[in-house]
XYZ file of C-alpha atoms in Angstrom:
345
model
C 0.000 0.000 0.000
C 1.400 3.383 -1.017
C 2.242 5.845 1.741
C 0.132 9.048 1.828
C 2.965 11.184 0.434
C 3.543 8.729 -2.417
C -0.146 8.951 -3.349
C 0.065 12.734 -3.398
C 3.282 12.719 -5.404
C 1.693 10.517 -8.057
C -0.965 13.174 -8.741
C 0.842 16.496 -8.326
C 3.916 18.006 -9.894
C 6.933 18.385 -7.626
C 9.923 20.706 -7.654
C 12.976 19.017 -6.169
C 15.903 20.965 -4.767
C 19.349 20.662 -3.274
C 19.868 22.987 -0.314
C 23.206 24.678 0.390
C 24.616 27.710 2.137
C 27.745 29.804 1.736
C 28.727 31.979 4.671
C 25.245 31.521 6.124
C 23.427 32.683 2.984
C 21.091 29.981 1.639
C 21.070 28.628 -1.894
C 18.113 26.557 -3.040
C 19.186 24.838 -6.266
C 16.374 23.616 -8.509
C 17.075 19.992 -9.411
C 13.923 19.112 -11.346
C 10.291 20.033 -11.861
C 10.800 23.453 -13.467
C 9.443 24.023 -16.996
C 11.836 24.657 -19.871
C 13.066 28.249 -19.888
C 13.160 29.601 -23.429
C 15.641 32.109 -24.818
C 18.612 32.272 -27.179
C 20.793 33.998 -24.564
C 20.937 33.769 -20.814
C 19.564 37.302 -20.446
C 16.676 36.295 -22.709
C 16.092 33.286 -20.444
C 16.112 35.625 -17.453
C 13.447 37.785 -19.116
C 11.379 34.705 -20.005
C 11.481 33.407 -16.434
C 10.543 36.835 -15.087
C 7.655 37.323 -17.521
C 6.252 33.776 -17.693
C 7.359 31.700 -14.712
C 7.504 34.136 -11.831
C 4.759 32.260 -9.997
C 7.257 29.406 -9.582
C 9.940 31.713 -8.214
C 7.439 32.842 -5.593
C 6.446 29.236 -4.923
C 9.978 28.147 -3.943
C 11.374 31.422 -2.557
C 8.539 32.761 -0.405
C 6.667 31.393 2.579
C 5.430 28.802 3.433
C 8.155 26.909 1.526
C 10.842 29.573 1.787
C 11.219 32.775 3.753
C 11.810 36.507 3.336
C 15.553 36.106 2.774
C 15.614 32.898 0.717
C 17.895 32.733 -2.324
C 17.782 30.337 -5.258
C 19.438 29.067 -8.418
C 17.772 27.659 -11.543
C 20.100 25.736 -13.836
C 19.675 26.495 -17.553
C 21.492 25.531 -20.729
C 24.455 27.858 -21.314
C 24.928 29.633 -24.638
C 28.561 30.694 -24.199
C 31.313 28.439 -25.592
C 33.196 26.716 -22.792
C 30.464 27.117 -20.163
C 29.722 23.966 -18.167
C 26.420 25.168 -16.715
C 24.193 28.223 -16.919
C 22.275 29.668 -13.998
C 19.555 32.158 -13.150
C 19.610 33.546 -9.614
C 16.377 34.249 -7.716
C 15.484 36.147 -4.558
C 12.488 37.679 -2.807
C 11.858 40.301 -5.498
C 13.063 38.798 -8.756
C 16.216 37.739 -10.564
C 19.804 38.854 -10.019
C 22.528 39.091 -12.655
C 25.290 37.710 -10.419
C 25.642 35.949 -7.099
C 29.025 35.242 -5.534
C 27.882 33.024 -2.684
C 25.791 31.096 -5.197
C 28.735 30.689 -7.566
C 30.877 29.322 -4.721
C 28.206 26.767 -3.811
C 27.502 25.859 -7.436
C 31.172 25.085 -8.010
C 30.908 22.165 -5.575
C 27.446 21.199 -6.777
C 28.474 21.033 -10.456
C 31.158 18.463 -9.635
C 29.234 16.483 -7.026
C 26.165 16.131 -9.253
C 28.057 15.130 -12.372
C 28.031 18.270 -14.512
C 31.836 18.486 -14.416
C 34.374 15.693 -13.946
C 36.523 16.111 -10.847
C 40.301 16.468 -11.141
C 42.636 16.910 -8.187
C 43.834 19.099 -6.586
C 41.555 21.667 -8.227
C 38.738 21.487 -10.780
C 37.708 24.383 -12.997
C 33.964 24.925 -13.382
C 32.824 27.499 -15.922
C 29.495 29.028 -14.911
C 27.513 31.269 -17.223
C 25.739 33.821 -15.055
C 23.461 36.504 -16.513
C 26.383 38.966 -16.219
C 28.738 36.680 -18.177
C 31.133 33.775 -17.770
C 32.494 33.270 -14.254
C 35.313 30.783 -13.703
C 35.179 28.813 -10.451
C 38.056 26.721 -9.114
C 37.081 24.014 -6.641
C 39.496 22.220 -4.334
C 39.180 18.435 -4.607
C 40.944 16.173 -2.122
C 40.414 12.416 -2.033
C 37.394 12.850 -4.287
C 35.745 15.337 -1.910
C 34.992 18.878 -3.041
C 35.767 21.811 -0.763
C 36.765 25.460 -0.813
C 35.985 27.386 -3.997
C 37.410 30.541 -5.525
C 36.030 32.327 -8.557
C 37.251 34.902 -11.064
C 34.686 37.598 -11.729
C 33.506 39.279 -14.874
C 35.203 42.672 -15.390
C 34.401 44.763 -12.307
C 34.645 48.543 -12.204
C 34.004 51.758 -10.324
C 30.958 53.450 -11.834
C 30.972 56.556 -9.617
C 32.865 57.707 -6.528
C 32.094 60.373 -3.924
C 28.637 60.904 -5.392
C 26.137 62.934 -3.349
C 22.512 61.782 -3.271
C 19.606 63.193 -1.295
C 18.396 60.475 1.063
C 15.043 60.825 2.785
C 15.575 61.326 6.485
C 19.347 61.746 6.149
C 19.977 64.640 3.777
C 22.969 64.495 1.452
C 24.806 61.183 1.630
C 28.047 60.486 -0.222
C 28.157 57.089 -1.905
C 30.348 55.075 -4.227
C 28.796 52.881 -6.896
C 30.620 49.785 -8.083
C 29.885 46.906 -10.430
C 30.833 43.330 -9.627
C 28.388 41.472 -11.859
C 25.659 43.632 -10.317
C 25.626 47.296 -9.306
C 25.859 48.287 -5.634
C 25.944 51.560 -3.741
C 28.442 51.683 -0.870
C 28.344 53.890 2.205
C 29.952 53.747 5.630
C 27.746 52.826 8.578
C 29.303 55.734 10.465
C 27.331 58.157 8.267
C 24.159 56.891 9.962
C 25.617 56.475 13.437
C 25.625 52.701 13.008
C 28.072 49.845 13.435
C 27.805 46.937 10.954
C 28.894 44.436 13.624
C 26.847 45.727 16.565
C 23.815 47.703 15.371
C 20.388 46.145 14.983
C 19.931 44.561 11.567
C 16.637 46.440 11.198
C 18.469 49.775 11.491
C 21.033 48.699 8.872
C 18.193 47.622 6.563
C 16.369 50.933 6.945
C 19.481 52.972 6.154
C 20.461 50.810 3.189
C 16.945 50.828 1.764
C 16.774 54.616 1.985
C 20.064 54.871 0.087
C 18.948 52.384 -2.567
C 15.719 54.306 -3.129
C 17.642 57.559 -3.521
C 20.176 56.138 -5.957
C 17.461 54.501 -8.064
C 15.636 57.820 -8.317
C 18.625 60.091 -8.881
C 21.335 58.107 -10.697
C 21.088 56.617 -14.178
C 23.228 53.513 -14.369
C 24.612 52.050 -17.587
C 26.590 48.993 -18.537
C 28.555 48.707 -21.800
C 27.362 45.158 -22.523
C 23.594 45.213 -22.057
C 20.879 47.478 -20.667
C 19.508 44.513 -18.692
C 22.583 44.787 -16.446
C 22.074 48.491 -15.708
C 20.103 48.511 -12.469
C 20.974 48.963 -8.802
C 20.815 45.598 -7.047
C 21.343 46.880 -3.524
C 23.279 48.957 -1.019
C 26.194 47.682 1.046
C 26.795 49.313 4.406
C 30.477 49.019 5.356
C 32.685 49.642 8.360
C 34.500 52.287 6.290
C 37.837 50.472 6.394
C 38.595 50.559 2.684
C 42.370 51.029 2.779
C 44.206 47.716 2.691
C 44.825 46.051 6.039
C 45.480 42.510 7.177
C 42.530 42.951 9.555
C 39.063 41.888 8.279
C 36.739 44.591 6.990
C 33.016 44.103 7.583
C 29.891 44.921 5.606
C 26.212 44.047 5.277
C 24.435 43.921 1.929
C 20.741 44.776 1.615
C 19.295 43.922 -1.797
C 16.073 43.015 -3.576
C 13.079 43.897 -1.425
C 15.118 44.788 1.695
C 16.605 41.291 1.771
C 19.669 40.805 3.989
C 22.641 38.777 2.775
C 24.035 36.654 5.580
C 27.357 36.193 3.766
C 29.924 38.910 3.018
C 28.323 39.042 -0.502
C 30.598 37.679 -3.216
C 29.547 40.066 -5.980
C 29.582 42.883 -3.423
C 33.134 41.982 -2.412
C 33.965 42.053 -6.130
C 32.515 45.539 -6.570
C 34.083 46.805 -3.337
C 37.541 45.604 -4.392
C 37.035 47.241 -7.799
C 36.337 50.539 -6.017
C 39.317 50.117 -3.672
C 41.577 49.319 -6.610
C 40.266 52.338 -8.533
C 41.046 54.550 -5.541
C 44.538 52.993 -5.238
C 43.776 51.689 -1.753
C 44.875 48.181 -2.744
C 47.171 46.737 -5.400
C 46.999 43.688 -7.629
C 47.130 40.364 -5.749
C 46.839 42.068 -2.363
C 44.412 39.800 -0.522
C 41.824 41.126 1.907
C 39.434 39.399 4.277
C 35.791 40.473 4.168
C 33.497 39.687 7.073
C 29.734 39.527 7.222
C 28.418 42.005 9.758
C 25.330 39.802 9.953
C 26.865 36.518 11.138
C 30.664 36.862 11.087
C 31.343 34.541 8.142
C 34.284 35.457 5.918
C 35.395 35.553 2.282
C 38.769 36.584 0.939
C 39.199 38.686 -2.163
C 41.852 40.278 -4.330
C 42.220 42.112 -7.625
C 44.086 39.755 -9.953
C 44.076 41.282 -13.438
C 43.605 44.647 -15.134
C 41.059 44.676 -17.941
C 38.427 46.864 -19.606
C 34.649 46.892 -19.735
C 33.696 49.186 -22.575
C 35.031 52.615 -21.654
C 35.559 51.656 -18.012
C 38.926 50.630 -16.618
C 38.125 47.366 -14.898
C 39.656 44.539 -12.924
C 39.099 40.808 -12.569
C 38.544 39.955 -8.905
C 39.108 36.629 -7.180
C 36.767 35.776 -4.304
C 37.179 32.673 -2.144
C 34.777 30.921 0.229
C 33.196 27.569 1.060
C 29.714 26.305 0.279
C 28.085 23.587 2.382
C 25.204 21.180 1.848
C 22.261 21.424 4.214
C 19.815 18.954 2.660
C 17.396 18.146 -0.126
C 13.707 19.012 -0.462
C 10.602 18.430 -2.582
C 7.904 21.078 -2.967
C 4.420 21.056 -4.442
C 1.132 22.939 -4.220
C -2.459 21.817 -3.913
C -5.120 23.656 -5.913
C -7.393 24.262 -2.921
C -4.590 25.815 -0.857
C -5.485 29.505 -0.556
C -1.827 30.527 -0.199
C -0.422 27.931 -2.578
C 1.593 30.489 -4.573
C 3.511 31.847 -1.604
C 3.469 35.098 0.304
C 5.981 37.618 1.648
C 5.612 38.677 5.263
C 6.807 42.305 5.410
Protein backbone atom coordinates (compact mmCIF):
# COMPACT_ATOMS: atom_id res chain seq x y z
CA UNK A 1 0.00 0.00 0.00
CA UNK A 2 1.40 3.38 -1.02
CA UNK A 3 2.24 5.84 1.74
CA UNK A 4 0.13 9.05 1.83
CA UNK A 5 2.97 11.18 0.43
CA UNK A 6 3.54 8.73 -2.42
CA UNK A 7 -0.15 8.95 -3.35
CA UNK A 8 0.06 12.73 -3.40
CA UNK A 9 3.28 12.72 -5.40
CA UNK A 10 1.69 10.52 -8.06
CA UNK A 11 -0.96 13.17 -8.74
CA UNK A 12 0.84 16.50 -8.33
CA UNK A 13 3.92 18.01 -9.89
CA UNK A 14 6.93 18.38 -7.63
CA UNK A 15 9.92 20.71 -7.65
CA UNK A 16 12.98 19.02 -6.17
CA UNK A 17 15.90 20.96 -4.77
CA UNK A 18 19.35 20.66 -3.27
CA UNK A 19 19.87 22.99 -0.31
CA UNK A 20 23.21 24.68 0.39
CA UNK A 21 24.62 27.71 2.14
CA UNK A 22 27.74 29.80 1.74
CA UNK A 23 28.73 31.98 4.67
CA UNK A 24 25.25 31.52 6.12
CA UNK A 25 23.43 32.68 2.98
CA UNK A 26 21.09 29.98 1.64
CA UNK A 27 21.07 28.63 -1.89
CA UNK A 28 18.11 26.56 -3.04
CA UNK A 29 19.19 24.84 -6.27
CA UNK A 30 16.37 23.62 -8.51
CA UNK A 31 17.08 19.99 -9.41
CA UNK A 32 13.92 19.11 -11.35
CA UNK A 33 10.29 20.03 -11.86
CA UNK A 34 10.80 23.45 -13.47
CA UNK A 35 9.44 24.02 -17.00
CA UNK A 36 11.84 24.66 -19.87
CA UNK A 37 13.07 28.25 -19.89
CA UNK A 38 13.16 29.60 -23.43
CA UNK A 39 15.64 32.11 -24.82
CA UNK A 40 18.61 32.27 -27.18
CA UNK A 41 20.79 34.00 -24.56
CA UNK A 42 20.94 33.77 -20.81
CA UNK A 43 19.56 37.30 -20.45
CA UNK A 44 16.68 36.29 -22.71
CA UNK A 45 16.09 33.29 -20.44
CA UNK A 46 16.11 35.62 -17.45
CA UNK A 47 13.45 37.79 -19.12
CA UNK A 48 11.38 34.71 -20.00
CA UNK A 49 11.48 33.41 -16.43
CA UNK A 50 10.54 36.83 -15.09
CA UNK A 51 7.65 37.32 -17.52
CA UNK A 52 6.25 33.78 -17.69
CA UNK A 53 7.36 31.70 -14.71
CA UNK A 54 7.50 34.14 -11.83
CA UNK A 55 4.76 32.26 -10.00
CA UNK A 56 7.26 29.41 -9.58
CA UNK A 57 9.94 31.71 -8.21
CA UNK A 58 7.44 32.84 -5.59
CA UNK A 59 6.45 29.24 -4.92
CA UNK A 60 9.98 28.15 -3.94
CA UNK A 61 11.37 31.42 -2.56
CA UNK A 62 8.54 32.76 -0.40
CA UNK A 63 6.67 31.39 2.58
CA UNK A 64 5.43 28.80 3.43
CA UNK A 65 8.15 26.91 1.53
CA UNK A 66 10.84 29.57 1.79
CA UNK A 67 11.22 32.78 3.75
CA UNK A 68 11.81 36.51 3.34
CA UNK A 69 15.55 36.11 2.77
CA UNK A 70 15.61 32.90 0.72
CA UNK A 71 17.90 32.73 -2.32
CA UNK A 72 17.78 30.34 -5.26
CA UNK A 73 19.44 29.07 -8.42
CA UNK A 74 17.77 27.66 -11.54
CA UNK A 75 20.10 25.74 -13.84
CA UNK A 76 19.68 26.49 -17.55
CA UNK A 77 21.49 25.53 -20.73
CA UNK A 78 24.46 27.86 -21.31
CA UNK A 79 24.93 29.63 -24.64
CA UNK A 80 28.56 30.69 -24.20
CA UNK A 81 31.31 28.44 -25.59
CA UNK A 82 33.20 26.72 -22.79
CA UNK A 83 30.46 27.12 -20.16
CA UNK A 84 29.72 23.97 -18.17
CA UNK A 85 26.42 25.17 -16.71
CA UNK A 86 24.19 28.22 -16.92
CA UNK A 87 22.27 29.67 -14.00
CA UNK A 88 19.56 32.16 -13.15
CA UNK A 89 19.61 33.55 -9.61
CA UNK A 90 16.38 34.25 -7.72
CA UNK A 91 15.48 36.15 -4.56
CA UNK A 92 12.49 37.68 -2.81
CA UNK A 93 11.86 40.30 -5.50
CA UNK A 94 13.06 38.80 -8.76
CA UNK A 95 16.22 37.74 -10.56
CA UNK A 96 19.80 38.85 -10.02
CA UNK A 97 22.53 39.09 -12.65
CA UNK A 98 25.29 37.71 -10.42
CA UNK A 99 25.64 35.95 -7.10
CA UNK A 100 29.02 35.24 -5.53
CA UNK A 101 27.88 33.02 -2.68
CA UNK A 102 25.79 31.10 -5.20
CA UNK A 103 28.74 30.69 -7.57
CA UNK A 104 30.88 29.32 -4.72
CA UNK A 105 28.21 26.77 -3.81
CA UNK A 106 27.50 25.86 -7.44
CA UNK A 107 31.17 25.08 -8.01
CA UNK A 108 30.91 22.16 -5.57
CA UNK A 109 27.45 21.20 -6.78
CA UNK A 110 28.47 21.03 -10.46
CA UNK A 111 31.16 18.46 -9.63
CA UNK A 112 29.23 16.48 -7.03
CA UNK A 113 26.16 16.13 -9.25
CA UNK A 114 28.06 15.13 -12.37
CA UNK A 115 28.03 18.27 -14.51
CA UNK A 116 31.84 18.49 -14.42
CA UNK A 117 34.37 15.69 -13.95
CA UNK A 118 36.52 16.11 -10.85
CA UNK A 119 40.30 16.47 -11.14
CA UNK A 120 42.64 16.91 -8.19
CA UNK A 121 43.83 19.10 -6.59
CA UNK A 122 41.56 21.67 -8.23
CA UNK A 123 38.74 21.49 -10.78
CA UNK A 124 37.71 24.38 -13.00
CA UNK A 125 33.96 24.92 -13.38
CA UNK A 126 32.82 27.50 -15.92
CA UNK A 127 29.50 29.03 -14.91
CA UNK A 128 27.51 31.27 -17.22
CA UNK A 129 25.74 33.82 -15.05
CA UNK A 130 23.46 36.50 -16.51
CA UNK A 131 26.38 38.97 -16.22
CA UNK A 132 28.74 36.68 -18.18
CA UNK A 133 31.13 33.77 -17.77
CA UNK A 134 32.49 33.27 -14.25
CA UNK A 135 35.31 30.78 -13.70
CA UNK A 136 35.18 28.81 -10.45
CA UNK A 137 38.06 26.72 -9.11
CA UNK A 138 37.08 24.01 -6.64
CA UNK A 139 39.50 22.22 -4.33
CA UNK A 140 39.18 18.43 -4.61
CA UNK A 141 40.94 16.17 -2.12
CA UNK A 142 40.41 12.42 -2.03
CA UNK A 143 37.39 12.85 -4.29
CA UNK A 144 35.74 15.34 -1.91
CA UNK A 145 34.99 18.88 -3.04
CA UNK A 146 35.77 21.81 -0.76
CA UNK A 147 36.76 25.46 -0.81
CA UNK A 148 35.99 27.39 -4.00
CA UNK A 149 37.41 30.54 -5.53
CA UNK A 150 36.03 32.33 -8.56
CA UNK A 151 37.25 34.90 -11.06
CA UNK A 152 34.69 37.60 -11.73
CA UNK A 153 33.51 39.28 -14.87
CA UNK A 154 35.20 42.67 -15.39
CA UNK A 155 34.40 44.76 -12.31
CA UNK A 156 34.64 48.54 -12.20
CA UNK A 157 34.00 51.76 -10.32
CA UNK A 158 30.96 53.45 -11.83
CA UNK A 159 30.97 56.56 -9.62
CA UNK A 160 32.87 57.71 -6.53
CA UNK A 161 32.09 60.37 -3.92
CA UNK A 162 28.64 60.90 -5.39
CA UNK A 163 26.14 62.93 -3.35
CA UNK A 164 22.51 61.78 -3.27
CA UNK A 165 19.61 63.19 -1.29
CA UNK A 166 18.40 60.48 1.06
CA UNK A 167 15.04 60.82 2.79
CA UNK A 168 15.57 61.33 6.49
CA UNK A 169 19.35 61.75 6.15
CA UNK A 170 19.98 64.64 3.78
CA UNK A 171 22.97 64.50 1.45
CA UNK A 172 24.81 61.18 1.63
CA UNK A 173 28.05 60.49 -0.22
CA UNK A 174 28.16 57.09 -1.91
CA UNK A 175 30.35 55.08 -4.23
CA UNK A 176 28.80 52.88 -6.90
CA UNK A 177 30.62 49.79 -8.08
CA UNK A 178 29.89 46.91 -10.43
CA UNK A 179 30.83 43.33 -9.63
CA UNK A 180 28.39 41.47 -11.86
CA UNK A 181 25.66 43.63 -10.32
CA UNK A 182 25.63 47.30 -9.31
CA UNK A 183 25.86 48.29 -5.63
CA UNK A 184 25.94 51.56 -3.74
CA UNK A 185 28.44 51.68 -0.87
CA UNK A 186 28.34 53.89 2.21
CA UNK A 187 29.95 53.75 5.63
CA UNK A 188 27.75 52.83 8.58
CA UNK A 189 29.30 55.73 10.47
CA UNK A 190 27.33 58.16 8.27
CA UNK A 191 24.16 56.89 9.96
CA UNK A 192 25.62 56.48 13.44
CA UNK A 193 25.62 52.70 13.01
CA UNK A 194 28.07 49.84 13.44
CA UNK A 195 27.80 46.94 10.95
CA UNK A 196 28.89 44.44 13.62
CA UNK A 197 26.85 45.73 16.57
CA UNK A 198 23.82 47.70 15.37
CA UNK A 199 20.39 46.14 14.98
CA UNK A 200 19.93 44.56 11.57
CA UNK A 201 16.64 46.44 11.20
CA UNK A 202 18.47 49.78 11.49
CA UNK A 203 21.03 48.70 8.87
CA UNK A 204 18.19 47.62 6.56
CA UNK A 205 16.37 50.93 6.95
CA UNK A 206 19.48 52.97 6.15
CA UNK A 207 20.46 50.81 3.19
CA UNK A 208 16.94 50.83 1.76
CA UNK A 209 16.77 54.62 1.98
CA UNK A 210 20.06 54.87 0.09
CA UNK A 211 18.95 52.38 -2.57
CA UNK A 212 15.72 54.31 -3.13
CA UNK A 213 17.64 57.56 -3.52
CA UNK A 214 20.18 56.14 -5.96
CA UNK A 215 17.46 54.50 -8.06
CA UNK A 216 15.64 57.82 -8.32
CA UNK A 217 18.62 60.09 -8.88
CA UNK A 218 21.34 58.11 -10.70
CA UNK A 219 21.09 56.62 -14.18
CA UNK A 220 23.23 53.51 -14.37
CA UNK A 221 24.61 52.05 -17.59
CA UNK A 222 26.59 48.99 -18.54
CA UNK A 223 28.56 48.71 -21.80
CA UNK A 224 27.36 45.16 -22.52
CA UNK A 225 23.59 45.21 -22.06
CA UNK A 226 20.88 47.48 -20.67
CA UNK A 227 19.51 44.51 -18.69
CA UNK A 228 22.58 44.79 -16.45
CA UNK A 229 22.07 48.49 -15.71
CA UNK A 230 20.10 48.51 -12.47
CA UNK A 231 20.97 48.96 -8.80
CA UNK A 232 20.82 45.60 -7.05
CA UNK A 233 21.34 46.88 -3.52
CA UNK A 234 23.28 48.96 -1.02
CA UNK A 235 26.19 47.68 1.05
CA UNK A 236 26.79 49.31 4.41
CA UNK A 237 30.48 49.02 5.36
CA UNK A 238 32.69 49.64 8.36
CA UNK A 239 34.50 52.29 6.29
CA UNK A 240 37.84 50.47 6.39
CA UNK A 241 38.59 50.56 2.68
CA UNK A 242 42.37 51.03 2.78
CA UNK A 243 44.21 47.72 2.69
CA UNK A 244 44.82 46.05 6.04
CA UNK A 245 45.48 42.51 7.18
CA UNK A 246 42.53 42.95 9.56
CA UNK A 247 39.06 41.89 8.28
CA UNK A 248 36.74 44.59 6.99
CA UNK A 249 33.02 44.10 7.58
CA UNK A 250 29.89 44.92 5.61
CA UNK A 251 26.21 44.05 5.28
CA UNK A 252 24.43 43.92 1.93
CA UNK A 253 20.74 44.78 1.61
CA UNK A 254 19.30 43.92 -1.80
CA UNK A 255 16.07 43.02 -3.58
CA UNK A 256 13.08 43.90 -1.42
CA UNK A 257 15.12 44.79 1.69
CA UNK A 258 16.61 41.29 1.77
CA UNK A 259 19.67 40.81 3.99
CA UNK A 260 22.64 38.78 2.77
CA UNK A 261 24.03 36.65 5.58
CA UNK A 262 27.36 36.19 3.77
CA UNK A 263 29.92 38.91 3.02
CA UNK A 264 28.32 39.04 -0.50
CA UNK A 265 30.60 37.68 -3.22
CA UNK A 266 29.55 40.07 -5.98
CA UNK A 267 29.58 42.88 -3.42
CA UNK A 268 33.13 41.98 -2.41
CA UNK A 269 33.97 42.05 -6.13
CA UNK A 270 32.52 45.54 -6.57
CA UNK A 271 34.08 46.81 -3.34
CA UNK A 272 37.54 45.60 -4.39
CA UNK A 273 37.03 47.24 -7.80
CA UNK A 274 36.34 50.54 -6.02
CA UNK A 275 39.32 50.12 -3.67
CA UNK A 276 41.58 49.32 -6.61
CA UNK A 277 40.27 52.34 -8.53
CA UNK A 278 41.05 54.55 -5.54
CA UNK A 279 44.54 52.99 -5.24
CA UNK A 280 43.78 51.69 -1.75
CA UNK A 281 44.88 48.18 -2.74
CA UNK A 282 47.17 46.74 -5.40
CA UNK A 283 47.00 43.69 -7.63
CA UNK A 284 47.13 40.36 -5.75
CA UNK A 285 46.84 42.07 -2.36
CA UNK A 286 44.41 39.80 -0.52
CA UNK A 287 41.82 41.13 1.91
CA UNK A 288 39.43 39.40 4.28
CA UNK A 289 35.79 40.47 4.17
CA UNK A 290 33.50 39.69 7.07
CA UNK A 291 29.73 39.53 7.22
CA UNK A 292 28.42 42.01 9.76
CA UNK A 293 25.33 39.80 9.95
CA UNK A 294 26.87 36.52 11.14
CA UNK A 295 30.66 36.86 11.09
CA UNK A 296 31.34 34.54 8.14
CA UNK A 297 34.28 35.46 5.92
CA UNK A 298 35.39 35.55 2.28
CA UNK A 299 38.77 36.58 0.94
CA UNK A 300 39.20 38.69 -2.16
CA UNK A 301 41.85 40.28 -4.33
CA UNK A 302 42.22 42.11 -7.62
CA UNK A 303 44.09 39.76 -9.95
CA UNK A 304 44.08 41.28 -13.44
CA UNK A 305 43.60 44.65 -15.13
CA UNK A 306 41.06 44.68 -17.94
CA UNK A 307 38.43 46.86 -19.61
CA UNK A 308 34.65 46.89 -19.74
CA UNK A 309 33.70 49.19 -22.58
CA UNK A 310 35.03 52.61 -21.65
CA UNK A 311 35.56 51.66 -18.01
CA UNK A 312 38.93 50.63 -16.62
CA UNK A 313 38.12 47.37 -14.90
CA UNK A 314 39.66 44.54 -12.92
CA UNK A 315 39.10 40.81 -12.57
CA UNK A 316 38.54 39.95 -8.90
CA UNK A 317 39.11 36.63 -7.18
CA UNK A 318 36.77 35.78 -4.30
CA UNK A 319 37.18 32.67 -2.14
CA UNK A 320 34.78 30.92 0.23
CA UNK A 321 33.20 27.57 1.06
CA UNK A 322 29.71 26.30 0.28
CA UNK A 323 28.09 23.59 2.38
CA UNK A 324 25.20 21.18 1.85
CA UNK A 325 22.26 21.42 4.21
CA UNK A 326 19.82 18.95 2.66
CA UNK A 327 17.40 18.15 -0.13
CA UNK A 328 13.71 19.01 -0.46
CA UNK A 329 10.60 18.43 -2.58
CA UNK A 330 7.90 21.08 -2.97
CA UNK A 331 4.42 21.06 -4.44
CA UNK A 332 1.13 22.94 -4.22
CA UNK A 333 -2.46 21.82 -3.91
CA UNK A 334 -5.12 23.66 -5.91
CA UNK A 335 -7.39 24.26 -2.92
CA UNK A 336 -4.59 25.82 -0.86
CA UNK A 337 -5.48 29.50 -0.56
CA UNK A 338 -1.83 30.53 -0.20
CA UNK A 339 -0.42 27.93 -2.58
CA UNK A 340 1.59 30.49 -4.57
CA UNK A 341 3.51 31.85 -1.60
CA UNK A 342 3.47 35.10 0.30
CA UNK A 343 5.98 37.62 1.65
CA UNK A 344 5.61 38.68 5.26
CA UNK A 345 6.81 42.31 5.41
